[in-house]
Amino acid sequence: SIPSGIFIVSIGKQFERKTSHPLAICVETMCQAAAPVLGLILVQVPNPSKDICDPRCSIAEAWFSSLSLMAQHSDSCKDLSNARVGELIAESVVAATSLIFGVKLSKGSNHDGANGMSMDGPQSLALMDFLTAFLGLPSARLSHVLTELSRRFPVNLEGDGNAVGLAILMSALLRAIQGATPPWCLESIPSVFSNLYQGIGKNHQVFGGALKVAMEIRLPLTSQATVGGVAPGDLYSGHIFESVCEATCAEFRQEAVELARMDTHGSWKRLKHITKGICGGKKKDTDFGQKPPFTRWEYERI
């Protein structure tokens, strides 16, 4: 059977062909499709059975894969550098962050506790690839998205929109490492953090400050509703940091900042290692499956 989302993939592939005639039409189609597509994959209803094929999974994979291609070429093609594309990318980053926050982390175990679409599949790989591609864009795009994140997710602090948004994004990454995404998504962490560091101008003080806030921000107790798997009063980054002493957290942040300042392939791999350690170490007895391949979208015409 042909998986849901193949239409989105057929449009996304056009972004690799920067001189293709229908590129502007493809951009317009993606912009119009954004609301229904993102609305669907964010529906807070879990898949009732593993025997049922949830179309949200392949649609999410198709969407984030296509947005990755759009992001990669957005600053080298005039049809992909307009404001509407920027809004589309921003909405997709908010959606990716929402999916990560949508997983309720269970103390003492690691499982696919998504309140909505399952994260166990190539859709998580596509999501992390999209975040990597997005964070590789010029800082102006990052600034817009950070402001949008600070507007969408209520937190228990006030401050500059960019600073709050950066902390929210980093808390989502920490939650992903802690178990909101499958363990095999950890492979993306070095490139995600490396691109994020480039995006904030290689400012190690901003990096360290945002990391500290990311480990501490909570959904306010006064919030009228949960944010996915985050209940009022909960840490966005996950329950692990409730039990980690401040000295350990400070030591982690100090080493993380030093590794970021080194800014080498080896230092980012080391950052992945220490971040995995403070987020609970290697996850055993996980309910997540083995790392899957990406969906095969090529089919012969019948």
CSV table of C-alpha atoms in Angstrom, one decimal:
chain,number,residue,atom,x,y,z
A,1,SER,CA,0.0,0.0,0.0
A,2,ILE,CA,1.1,3.6,-0.6
A,3,PRO,CA,1.6,5.4,2.7
A,4,SER,CA,-0.2,8.7,3.5
A,5,GLY,CA,1.9,11.7,2.7
A,6,ILE,CA,3.2,10.8,-0.7
A,7,PHE,CA,1.5,13.9,-2.2
A,8,ILE,CA,3.5,16.0,0.3
A,9,VAL,CA,6.7,14.2,-0.7
A,10,SER,CA,6.1,14.7,-4.4
A,11,ILE,CA,5.9,18.5,-3.7
A,12,GLY,CA,8.9,18.5,-1.3
A,13,LYS,CA,11.2,16.9,-3.9
A,14,GLN,CA,10.7,20.0,-6.1
A,15,PHE,CA,12.7,22.0,-3.6
A,16,GLU,CA,15.8,20.2,-4.6
A,17,ARG,CA,15.3,21.5,-8.1
A,18,LYS,CA,15.9,25.1,-7.4
A,19,THR,CA,15.3,26.2,-11.0
A,20,SER,CA,12.1,24.2,-11.6
A,21,HIS,CA,9.2,26.2,-13.1
A,22,PRO,CA,6.5,25.2,-10.6
A,23,LEU,CA,8.5,26.1,-7.4
A,24,ALA,CA,6.4,29.1,-6.5
A,25,ILE,CA,3.2,27.0,-6.9
A,26,CYS,CA,4.8,24.3,-4.7
A,27,VAL,CA,5.5,26.9,-2.0
A,28,GLU,CA,1.9,28.1,-2.1
A,29,THR,CA,0.6,24.6,-1.9
A,30,MET,CA,2.7,23.8,1.2
A,31,CYS,CA,1.6,27.1,2.8
A,32,GLN,CA,-2.0,26.3,2.3
A,33,ALA,CA,-1.5,22.7,3.4
A,34,ALA,CA,0.3,23.7,6.6
A,35,ALA,CA,-2.8,24.3,8.8
A,36,PRO,CA,-4.6,21.0,8.1
A,37,VAL,CA,-1.4,18.9,8.1
A,38,LEU,CA,0.0,20.3,11.3
A,39,GLY,CA,-3.4,20.2,12.9
A,40,LEU,CA,-3.7,16.5,12.0
A,41,ILE,CA,-0.4,15.4,13.3
A,42,LEU,CA,-0.9,17.4,16.6
A,43,VAL,CA,-4.3,15.8,17.4
A,44,GLN,CA,-4.1,14.7,21.0
A,45,VAL,CA,-5.5,11.2,20.5
A,46,PRO,CA,-3.1,8.2,20.9
A,47,ASN,CA,-3.1,5.3,18.4
A,48,PRO,CA,-5.5,2.8,20.0
A,49,SER,CA,-3.6,-0.2,18.7
A,50,LYS,CA,-0.3,-1.1,17.1
A,51,ASP,CA,-2.3,-3.2,14.6
A,52,ILE,CA,-3.8,0.0,13.2
A,53,CYS,CA,-1.7,2.0,10.8
A,54,ASP,CA,-1.8,5.6,12.0
A,55,PRO,CA,-1.7,7.9,8.9
A,56,ARG,CA,-0.3,10.7,11.1
A,57,CYS,CA,3.1,9.0,11.3
A,58,SER,CA,3.8,8.9,7.5
A,59,ILE,CA,2.3,12.3,7.0
A,60,ALA,CA,4.5,13.8,9.7
A,61,GLU,CA,7.6,12.1,8.1
A,62,ALA,CA,6.6,13.4,4.7
A,63,TRP,CA,6.1,16.9,6.1
A,64,PHE,CA,9.3,17.3,8.1
A,65,SER,CA,11.3,15.7,5.3
A,66,SER,CA,9.9,18.2,2.8
A,67,LEU,CA,10.4,21.1,5.1
A,68,SER,CA,14.1,20.0,5.6
A,69,LEU,CA,14.6,20.3,1.8
A,70,MET,CA,12.9,23.7,1.9
A,71,ALA,CA,15.0,24.9,4.7
A,72,GLN,CA,18.3,23.7,3.1
A,73,HIS,CA,17.6,25.7,-0.1
A,74,SER,CA,15.6,28.6,1.3
A,75,ASP,CA,18.5,31.1,1.2
A,76,SER,CA,19.9,30.1,-2.2
A,77,CYS,CA,16.6,30.4,-4.1
A,78,LYS,CA,14.5,33.6,-4.2
A,79,ASP,CA,11.2,31.6,-4.3
A,80,LEU,CA,12.1,30.0,-1.0
A,81,SER,CA,13.4,33.2,0.8
A,82,ASN,CA,10.1,35.1,1.2
A,83,ALA,CA,8.3,35.8,4.5
A,84,ARG,CA,5.6,33.1,3.9
A,85,VAL,CA,8.3,30.4,3.8
A,86,GLY,CA,9.7,31.9,7.1
A,87,GLU,CA,6.2,31.6,8.7
A,88,LEU,CA,5.8,28.0,7.4
A,89,ILE,CA,9.2,27.0,8.9
A,90,ALA,CA,8.3,28.7,12.2
A,91,GLU,CA,5.0,26.9,12.4
A,92,SER,CA,6.7,23.6,11.7
A,93,VAL,CA,9.3,24.2,14.4
A,94,VAL,CA,6.5,25.0,16.9
A,95,ALA,CA,4.8,21.7,15.8
A,96,ALA,CA,8.0,19.7,16.2
A,97,THR,CA,8.4,21.2,19.7
A,98,SER,CA,4.8,20.4,20.6
A,99,LEU,CA,5.2,16.8,19.5
A,100,ILE,CA,8.2,16.4,21.9
A,101,PHE,CA,6.4,18.1,24.7
A,102,GLY,CA,3.4,15.8,23.9
A,103,VAL,CA,5.2,12.8,25.2
A,104,LYS,CA,4.5,12.0,28.9
A,105,LEU,CA,7.7,10.8,30.4
A,106,SER,CA,7.2,7.9,32.9
A,107,LYS,CA,9.3,7.8,36.0
A,108,GLY,CA,11.3,4.6,36.2
A,109,SER,CA,10.7,3.5,32.6
A,110,ASN,CA,11.1,4.6,29.1
A,111,HIS,CA,8.2,4.1,26.7
A,112,ASP,CA,6.4,5.7,23.8
A,113,GLY,CA,4.1,7.6,26.1
A,114,ALA,CA,2.8,10.0,23.4
A,115,ASN,CA,-0.6,11.5,24.1
A,116,GLY,CA,-1.0,11.8,20.3
A,117,MET,CA,0.9,10.5,17.4
A,118,SER,CA,3.5,7.8,18.2
A,119,MET,CA,7.2,9.0,18.0
A,120,ASP,CA,8.4,5.4,17.3
A,121,GLY,CA,9.2,5.5,13.7
A,122,PRO,CA,10.9,7.4,10.8
A,123,GLN,CA,8.8,10.4,11.6
A,124,SER,CA,11.1,11.1,14.6
A,125,LEU,CA,14.2,10.8,12.3
A,126,ALA,CA,12.6,13.3,9.9
A,127,LEU,CA,11.7,15.6,12.8
A,128,MET,CA,15.3,15.7,14.0
A,129,ASP,CA,16.6,16.2,10.5
A,130,PHE,CA,14.3,19.1,10.0
A,131,LEU,CA,15.4,20.8,13.3
A,132,THR,CA,19.0,20.3,12.2
A,133,ALA,CA,18.3,21.9,8.8
A,134,PHE,CA,16.4,24.7,10.3
A,135,LEU,CA,19.1,25.5,12.8
A,136,GLY,CA,21.6,25.8,10.0
A,137,LEU,CA,19.7,28.8,8.6
A,138,PRO,CA,20.8,32.4,9.2
A,139,SER,CA,20.2,33.8,12.7
A,140,ALA,CA,17.3,36.1,11.5
A,141,ARG,CA,15.2,33.0,10.8
A,142,LEU,CA,16.1,31.6,14.3
A,143,SER,CA,15.2,34.8,16.0
A,144,HIS,CA,11.7,34.8,14.5
A,145,VAL,CA,11.1,31.2,15.5
A,146,LEU,CA,12.4,31.8,19.1
A,147,THR,CA,10.0,34.7,19.5
A,148,GLU,CA,7.2,32.5,18.3
A,149,LEU,CA,8.1,29.7,20.7
A,150,SER,CA,8.1,32.2,23.6
A,151,ARG,CA,4.6,33.3,22.6
A,152,ARG,CA,3.1,29.8,22.2
A,153,PHE,CA,4.4,28.0,25.3
A,154,PRO,CA,3.7,29.5,28.8
A,155,VAL,CA,6.6,29.4,31.2
A,156,ASN,CA,7.2,30.5,34.8
A,157,LEU,CA,9.5,33.4,33.9
A,158,GLU,CA,9.6,36.6,32.0
A,159,GLY,CA,12.2,38.1,29.8
A,160,ASP,CA,13.3,38.8,26.2
A,161,GLY,CA,11.3,36.7,23.7
A,162,ASN,CA,14.4,35.3,22.1
A,163,ALA,CA,16.0,34.3,25.4
A,164,VAL,CA,12.8,32.6,26.6
A,165,GLY,CA,12.3,30.9,23.2
A,166,LEU,CA,15.9,29.6,23.2
A,167,ALA,CA,15.4,28.1,26.6
A,168,ILE,CA,12.1,26.5,25.5
A,169,LEU,CA,13.8,25.0,22.4
A,170,MET,CA,16.7,23.6,24.5
A,171,SER,CA,14.3,22.2,27.0
A,172,ALA,CA,12.6,20.3,24.2
A,173,LEU,CA,15.9,18.9,23.1
A,174,LEU,CA,16.6,17.8,26.7
A,175,ARG,CA,13.2,16.2,26.9
A,176,ALA,CA,13.8,14.4,23.6
A,177,ILE,CA,17.1,13.0,24.9
A,178,GLN,CA,15.4,11.9,28.1
A,179,GLY,CA,13.0,9.7,26.3
A,180,ALA,CA,10.4,11.7,24.4
A,181,THR,CA,12.0,10.4,21.2
A,182,PRO,CA,13.5,7.0,20.5
A,183,PRO,CA,17.1,6.4,21.6
A,184,TRP,CA,18.4,6.2,18.1
A,185,CYS,CA,17.5,9.9,17.6
A,186,LEU,CA,20.5,10.7,19.7
A,187,GLU,CA,22.6,10.4,16.6
A,188,SER,CA,21.2,13.8,15.6
A,189,ILE,CA,22.2,15.6,18.8
A,190,PRO,CA,25.7,16.7,17.8
A,191,SER,CA,24.6,18.4,14.6
A,192,VAL,CA,21.5,19.9,16.3
A,193,PHE,CA,23.5,21.5,19.1
A,194,SER,CA,26.3,22.5,16.7
A,195,ASN,CA,23.9,24.3,14.4
A,196,LEU,CA,22.1,25.9,17.3
A,197,TYR,CA,25.5,27.2,18.6
A,198,GLN,CA,26.2,28.7,15.1
A,199,GLY,CA,22.8,30.3,15.1
A,200,ILE,CA,23.3,32.2,18.3
A,201,GLY,CA,26.6,33.6,17.0
A,202,LYS,CA,28.8,31.1,18.8
A,203,ASN,CA,28.1,33.0,22.0
A,204,HIS,CA,29.1,30.5,24.7
A,205,GLN,CA,27.6,32.7,27.5
A,206,VAL,CA,24.2,32.7,25.8
A,207,PHE,CA,24.5,29.0,25.2
A,208,GLY,CA,25.3,28.3,28.9
A,209,GLY,CA,22.6,30.7,30.2
A,210,ALA,CA,19.9,29.2,28.0
A,211,LEU,CA,21.0,25.7,29.0
A,212,LYS,CA,20.6,26.6,32.7
A,213,VAL,CA,17.1,28.1,32.2
A,214,ALA,CA,16.1,25.1,30.0
A,215,MET,CA,16.7,22.8,32.9
A,216,GLU,CA,14.6,24.9,35.2
A,217,ILE,CA,11.6,26.3,33.3
A,218,ARG,CA,8.2,24.9,34.2
A,219,LEU,CA,4.6,25.1,32.9
A,220,PRO,CA,3.1,27.5,35.4
A,221,LEU,CA,0.9,26.1,38.1
A,222,THR,CA,-1.7,28.6,37.1
A,223,SER,CA,-1.9,27.2,33.6
A,224,GLN,CA,-5.5,26.1,32.8
A,225,ALA,CA,-4.3,23.1,30.8
A,226,THR,CA,-1.5,20.7,30.2
A,227,VAL,CA,1.0,21.2,27.3
A,228,GLY,CA,0.9,17.7,25.9
A,229,GLY,CA,2.6,15.5,28.4
A,230,VAL,CA,3.7,18.5,30.6
A,231,ALA,CA,1.3,19.1,33.5
A,232,PRO,CA,1.1,22.4,35.3
A,233,GLY,CA,4.1,22.7,37.6
A,234,ASP,CA,6.1,20.2,35.6
A,235,LEU,CA,9.6,20.8,34.1
A,236,TYR,CA,9.4,21.1,30.4
A,237,SER,CA,12.8,19.4,30.2
A,238,GLY,CA,11.6,16.3,32.0
A,239,HIS,CA,11.3,14.8,35.5
A,240,ILE,CA,15.0,13.7,35.7
A,241,PHE,CA,16.1,17.2,36.6
A,242,GLU,CA,13.9,17.1,39.7
A,243,SER,CA,16.3,14.7,41.3
A,244,VAL,CA,19.7,16.0,40.0
A,245,CYS,CA,21.5,18.2,42.5
A,246,GLU,CA,22.5,21.7,41.6
A,247,ALA,CA,26.2,20.9,41.9
A,248,THR,CA,25.9,18.1,39.3
A,249,CYS,CA,23.8,20.4,37.0
A,250,ALA,CA,26.4,23.2,37.3
A,251,GLU,CA,29.2,20.8,36.5
A,252,PHE,CA,27.4,19.6,33.5
A,253,ARG,CA,26.7,23.1,32.2
A,254,GLN,CA,30.3,24.1,32.7
A,255,GLU,CA,31.6,21.2,30.7
A,256,ALA,CA,28.9,21.8,28.0
A,257,VAL,CA,29.9,25.4,27.6
A,258,GLU,CA,33.6,24.5,27.3
A,259,LEU,CA,32.8,21.8,24.7
A,260,ALA,CA,30.7,24.4,22.8
A,261,ARG,CA,33.6,26.8,22.9
A,262,MET,CA,35.9,24.2,21.4
A,263,ASP,CA,33.3,23.8,18.5
A,264,THR,CA,34.8,20.6,17.0
A,265,HIS,CA,33.3,17.4,15.7
A,266,GLY,CA,34.8,15.6,18.7
A,267,SER,CA,33.5,18.2,21.2
A,268,TRP,CA,29.9,18.0,20.0
A,269,LYS,CA,30.1,14.2,20.2
A,270,ARG,CA,31.3,14.5,23.7
A,271,LEU,CA,28.4,16.9,24.5
A,272,LYS,CA,26.0,14.3,23.3
A,273,HIS,CA,27.6,11.8,25.7
A,274,ILE,CA,27.4,14.0,28.8
A,275,THR,CA,23.9,15.2,27.9
A,276,LYS,CA,22.8,11.6,27.6
A,277,GLY,CA,24.4,10.9,31.0
A,278,ILE,CA,22.6,13.7,32.9
A,279,CYS,CA,19.3,12.8,31.2
A,280,GLY,CA,19.4,9.3,32.7
A,281,GLY,CA,22.0,7.5,30.7
A,282,LYS,CA,21.4,4.6,28.3
A,283,LYS,CA,17.8,3.7,28.1
A,284,LYS,CA,17.2,0.0,28.7
A,285,ASP,CA,14.0,-2.1,28.4
A,286,THR,CA,12.6,0.6,26.2
A,287,ASP,CA,9.3,0.0,24.4
A,288,PHE,CA,10.7,1.7,21.3
A,289,GLY,CA,11.5,-0.5,18.3
A,290,GLN,CA,14.8,-0.7,16.5
A,291,LYS,CA,15.9,2.2,14.3
A,292,PRO,CA,13.7,2.1,11.2
A,293,PRO,CA,14.6,3.0,7.6
A,294,PHE,CA,12.9,6.1,6.1
A,295,THR,CA,9.7,5.3,4.2
A,296,ARG,CA,10.2,4.2,0.6
A,297,TRP,CA,8.2,6.7,-1.4
A,298,GLU,CA,9.1,5.6,-5.0
A,299,TYR,CA,6.4,3.5,-6.7
A,300,GLU,CA,6.1,2.4,-10.3
A,301,ARG,CA,3.1,3.8,-12.1
A,302,ILE,CA,0.3,1.3,-12.4
